[in-house]
Backbone as CSV, one residue per row, in Angstrom:
resi,resn,N_x,N_y,N_z,CA_x,CA_y,CA_z,C_x,C_y,C_z
1,MET,-73.846,-85.371,316.453,-72.609,-86.089,316.701,-71.853,-86.281,315.383
2,ARG,-72.609,-86.538,314.321,-71.948,-86.730,313.030,-71.272,-85.433,312.576
3,MET,-71.988,-84.318,312.722,-71.436,-83.036,312.277,-70.249,-82.609,313.132
4,MET,-70.339,-82.821,314.419,-69.290,-82.335,315.311,-68.076,-83.257,315.379
5,PHE,-68.334,-84.565,315.417,-67.244,-85.507,315.659,-67.094,-86.563,314.572
6,SER,-67.878,-86.454,313.512,-67.882,-87.455,312.435,-68.200,-88.842,312.960
7,LEU,-69.098,-88.883,313.947,-69.519,-90.155,314.534,-71.002,-90.369,314.270
8,PRO,-71.343,-91.371,313.473,-72.768,-91.642,313.290,-73.349,-92.276,314.555
9,VAL,-74.544,-91.867,314.930,-75.207,-92.457,316.100,-76.627,-92.853,315.704
10,SER,-77.141,-93.840,316.378,-78.482,-94.327,316.075,-79.534,-93.534,316.835
11,THR,-80.758,-93.661,316.398,-81.879,-93.029,317.094,-81.996,-93.584,318.509
12,GLY,-81.736,-94.870,318.671,-81.787,-95.494,319.991,-80.772,-94.895,320.944
13,PHE,-79.558,-94.611,320.446,-78.532,-93.982,321.273,-79.001,-92.623,321.757
14,VAL,-79.548,-91.833,320.840,-80.034,-90.503,321.201,-81.149,-90.602,322.235
15,ALA,-82.066,-91.550,322.042,-83.162,-91.724,322.993,-82.641,-92.118,324.374
16,LYS,-81.645,-92.982,324.411,-81.084,-93.421,325.691,-80.387,-92.260,326.412
17,VAL,-79.596,-91.503,325.678,-78.916,-90.355,326.277,-79.927,-89.330,326.758
18,ASN,-80.970,-89.106,325.972,-82.019,-88.167,326.367,-82.691,-88.615,327.663
19,ALA,-82.995,-89.885,327.792,-83.625,-90.409,329.006,-82.692,-90.268,330.213
20,GLN,-81.387,-90.542,330.022,-80.432,-90.413,331.117,-80.305,-88.959,331.565
21,LEU,-80.263,-88.060,330.597,-80.168,-86.642,330.932,-81.421,-86.172,331.661
22,ALA,-82.581,-86.583,331.192,-83.837,-86.206,331.850,-83.858,-86.691,333.301
23,ALA,-83.374,-87.900,333.539,-83.339,-88.438,334.903,-82.409,-87.620,335.799
24,ARG,-81.262,-87.228,335.263,-80.307,-86.453,336.049,-80.797,-85.041,336.337
25,LEU,-81.612,-84.501,335.429,-82.104,-83.133,335.604,-83.477,-83.049,336.278
26,ALA,-84.008,-84.186,336.688,-85.318,-84.191,337.344,-85.306,-83.233,338.532
27,GLY,-86.249,-82.335,338.565,-86.353,-81.375,339.650,-85.550,-80.101,339.432
28,PHE,-84.663,-80.070,338.441,-83.817,-78.903,338.215,-84.634,-77.654,337.882
29,GLU,-85.583,-77.773,336.956,-86.393,-76.609,336.588,-87.178,-76.090,337.782
30,ASP,-87.706,-76.986,338.597,-88.446,-76.554,339.788,-87.547,-75.757,340.740
31,GLU,-86.305,-76.190,340.899,-85.375,-75.474,341.774,-85.031,-74.098,341.213
32,VAL,-84.858,-74.008,339.889,-84.577,-72.715,339.251,-85.755,-71.772,339.480
33,LYS,-86.964,-72.271,339.263,-88.148,-71.436,339.452,-88.295,-70.992,340.909
34,LYS,-88.017,-71.878,341.860,-88.100,-71.507,343.278,-87.159,-70.345,343.579
35,ARG,-85.943,-70.421,343.072,-84.972,-69.356,343.324,-85.445,-68.043,342.707
36,LEU,-85.915,-68.101,341.463,-86.352,-66.881,340.786,-87.572,-66.269,341.459
37,ARG,-88.475,-67.083,341.957,-89.655,-66.553,342.655,-89.266,-65.770,343.904
38,ARG,-88.138,-66.129,344.523,-87.686,-65.465,345.754,-86.781,-64.266,345.487
39,ALA,-86.399,-64.037,344.255,-85.463,-62.952,343.934,-86.071,-61.588,344.257
40,GLU,-85.242,-60.666,344.710,-85.706,-59.297,344.958,-85.960,-58.563,343.652
41,VAL,-85.083,-58.799,342.666,-85.190,-58.176,341.349,-84.911,-59.244,340.314
42,ALA,-85.727,-59.281,339.271,-85.507,-60.231,338.184,-85.852,-59.583,336.859
43,ARG,-85.160,-59.992,335.830,-85.363,-59.487,334.468,-86.161,-60.515,333.695
44,ASP,-87.168,-60.043,332.979,-88.008,-60.918,332.159,-87.960,-60.407,330.725
45,GLY,-87.990,-61.325,329.783,-87.994,-60.905,328.391,-88.372,-62.042,327.462
46,ARG,-88.535,-61.686,326.212,-88.861,-62.704,325.214,-88.362,-62.235,323.853
47,ASP,-88.055,-63.200,323.012,-87.581,-62.946,321.657,-88.309,-63.880,320.716
48,ALA,-88.435,-63.448,319.479,-89.045,-64.312,318.467,-88.199,-65.566,318.312
49,GLY,-88.867,-66.666,318.098,-88.171,-67.936,317.917,-89.153,-69.000,317.510
50,LEU,-88.760,-70.213,317.729,-89.637,-71.336,317.429,-90.157,-71.923,318.725
51,ALA,-91.428,-72.187,318.760,-92.035,-72.792,319.942,-92.936,-73.921,319.488
52,ILE,-92.681,-75.089,319.999,-93.532,-76.236,319.740,-93.721,-76.443,318.231
53,GLY,-92.642,-76.293,317.471,-92.701,-76.527,316.039,-93.414,-75.448,315.247
54,GLN,-93.715,-74.324,315.865,-94.423,-73.227,315.207,-93.663,-71.932,315.470
55,ASP,-94.044,-70.890,314.736,-93.500,-69.586,315.097,-93.981,-69.272,316.500
56,GLY,-93.134,-68.738,317.305,-93.528,-68.440,318.670,-92.511,-67.537,319.320
57,LEU,-92.436,-67.609,320.625,-91.555,-66.751,321.399,-90.741,-67.571,322.383
58,ASN,-89.495,-67.181,322.536,-88.657,-67.725,323.589,-88.790,-66.782,324.775
59,HIS,-89.275,-67.291,325.882,-89.459,-66.497,327.098,-88.294,-66.791,328.039
60,GLY,-87.911,-65.809,328.821,-86.831,-66.026,329.766,-86.943,-65.127,330.978
61,MET,-86.307,-65.546,332.055,-86.261,-64.760,333.284,-84.945,-65.082,333.975
62,HIS,-84.306,-64.059,334.547,-83.068,-64.308,335.282,-82.910,-63.298,336.417
63,ASP,-82.107,-63.696,337.374,-81.825,-62.817,338.514,-80.369,-62.374,338.537
64,GLY,-79.682,-62.539,337.434,-78.270,-62.196,337.365,-77.361,-63.391,337.550
65,LYS,-77.903,-64.467,338.095,-77.118,-65.684,338.305,-77.812,-66.921,337.743
66,VAL,-79.098,-66.984,337.896,-79.866,-68.147,337.452,-80.784,-67.724,336.315
67,VAL,-80.847,-68.568,335.288,-81.653,-68.266,334.105,-82.662,-69.381,333.877
68,TRP,-83.894,-68.996,333.582,-84.930,-69.940,333.162,-85.363,-69.548,331.761
69,CYS,-85.559,-70.544,330.896,-86.038,-70.307,329.533,-87.204,-71.245,329.240
70,GLY,-88.161,-70.734,328.486,-89.308,-71.529,328.068,-89.791,-71.049,326.713
71,ALA,-90.663,-71.808,326.114,-91.196,-71.451,324.802,-92.708,-71.339,324.879
72,GLY,-93.247,-70.328,324.222,-94.686,-70.126,324.191,-95.114,-69.542,322.864
73,LEU,-96.386,-69.629,322.593,-96.883,-69.158,321.300,-97.280,-67.688,321.308
74,THR,-97.477,-67.089,322.507,-97.917,-65.698,322.565,-97.191,-64.948,323.679
75,ARG,-97.460,-63.637,323.753,-96.986,-62.792,324.855,-98.088,-62.604,325.885
76,GLY,-99.208,-63.250,325.693,-100.392,-63.014,326.505,-100.332,-63.600,327.900
77,PRO,-101.303,-63.212,328.729,-101.317,-63.655,330.125,-101.475,-65.166,330.288
78,GLU,-102.188,-65.817,329.394,-102.362,-67.276,329.540,-101.029,-67.995,329.368
79,THR,-100.229,-67.540,328.410,-98.897,-68.132,328.236,-98.052,-67.865,329.469
80,ILE,-98.061,-66.619,329.953,-97.269,-66.248,331.129,-97.704,-67.073,332.344
81,LYS,-99.002,-67.218,332.543,-99.514,-68.002,333.672,-99.106,-69.466,333.552
82,GLY,-99.083,-69.977,332.336,-98.753,-71.385,332.107,-97.345,-71.762,332.540
83,PHE,-96.440,-70.803,332.574,-95.077,-71.095,333.010,-94.977,-71.264,334.520
84,ASP,-95.993,-70.807,335.266,-96.018,-70.930,336.724,-94.740,-70.378,337.359
85,LEU,-94.372,-69.183,336.928,-93.177,-68.557,337.462,-93.486,-67.134,337.928
86,LEU,-93.886,-66.289,337.023,-94.166,-64.896,337.381,-95.389,-64.746,338.280
87,THR,-96.300,-65.682,338.218,-97.504,-65.587,339.045,-97.195,-65.720,340.532
88,ALA,-96.002,-66.227,340.861,-95.597,-66.352,342.259,-94.422,-65.429,342.587
89,PHE,-94.057,-64.555,341.661,-92.953,-63.620,341.872,-93.497,-62.334,342.483
90,THR,-92.866,-61.844,343.544,-93.371,-60.639,344.219,-92.325,-59.535,344.310
91,GLY,-91.193,-59.716,343.649,-90.137,-58.714,343.694,-90.352,-57.615,342.665
92,ILE,-89.246,-57.001,342.257,-89.273,-55.964,341.237,-88.973,-56.617,339.892
93,LEU,-89.869,-56.435,338.953,-89.724,-57.042,337.636,-89.189,-56.010,336.653
94,VAL,-88.071,-56.330,336.043,-87.486,-55.488,335.009,-87.865,-56.120,333.677
95,GLY,-88.557,-55.369,332.838,-88.993,-55.931,331.573,-89.482,-54.866,330.621
96,ASP,-90.140,-55.319,329.565,-90.605,-54.394,328.529,-92.063,-53.995,328.710
97,ASP,-92.640,-54.332,329.865,-94.027,-53.970,330.178,-95.002,-54.499,329.136
98,CYS,-94.807,-55.747,328.735,-95.690,-56.327,327.718,-97.097,-56.498,328.289
99,VAL,-98.055,-56.509,327.415,-99.463,-56.582,327.813,-99.751,-57.835,328.646
100,GLY,-99.011,-58.892,328.410,-99.209,-60.125,329.171,-98.853,-60.003,330.635
101,HIS,-98.162,-58.928,331.012,-97.759,-58.729,332.406,-98.711,-57.863,333.208
102,LEU,-99.662,-57.235,332.575,-100.529,-56.293,333.283,-101.228,-56.920,334.487
103,PHE,-101.603,-58.174,334.398,-102.294,-58.827,335.511,-101.374,-58.999,336.720
104,LEU,-100.069,-58.839,336.523,-99.109,-59.021,337.606,-98.914,-57.775,338.474
105,ASP,-99.317,-56.620,337.973,-98.997,-55.356,338.646,-99.340,-55.345,340.133
106,SER,-100.458,-55.920,340.505,-100.858,-55.901,341.924,-100.047,-56.890,342.767
107,LEU,-99.347,-57.824,342.136,-98.561,-58.822,342.865,-97.129,-58.384,343.109
108,LEU,-96.636,-57.474,342.271,-95.227,-57.113,342.275,-94.899,-55.986,343.250
109,ALA,-93.670,-56.009,343.761,-93.196,-54.909,344.599,-92.935,-53.677,343.741
110,GLY,-92.663,-53.874,342.475,-92.414,-52.770,341.565,-92.121,-53.263,340.167
111,VAL,-92.164,-52.334,339.234,-91.865,-52.634,337.837,-90.858,-51.603,337.357
112,GLN,-89.834,-52.075,336.701,-88.859,-51.181,336.087,-88.851,-51.493,334.599
113,ILE,-89.045,-50.480,333.790,-89.074,-50.668,332.345,-87.638,-50.730,331.828
114,CYS,-87.351,-51.759,331.062,-86.056,-51.910,330.425,-86.110,-51.197,329.078
115,LEU,-85.209,-50.287,328.843,-85.214,-49.503,327.614,-84.167,-50.007,326.621
116,GLN,-83.685,-51.198,326.814,-82.633,-51.745,325.977,-82.965,-51.728,324.500
117,ARG,-84.189,-52.012,324.137,-84.567,-52.108,322.727,-85.258,-50.872,322.188
118,HIS,-85.404,-49.869,323.005,-86.089,-48.652,322.569,-85.062,-47.636,322.101
119,PRO,-85.405,-46.893,321.023,-84.447,-45.899,320.499,-84.224,-44.751,321.466
């Protein structure tokens, strides 16, 4: 707030706004995940970033209209399972075929490799 509007704010103000926002968004992530689980085709990907105060990965999934983002420390199956999203997805997954997705192959209707980052 100080940088954007030259308005100093207290830690208490930030905490109060954070609590109000959390209350208004209660259930929102669950609804996003429900929609993505039902999608016929969805894109999955991840980029290097910060996760939980450490080097990690920003994970994401979208169906062209709805986007879900999460943070994890690895590309592995345990991280993927922890998001409780792809494990219930049965459509066609468009992605980079990362090793963390191999356990999903029998659940999916199909896999399409995204070549966006390949030469």
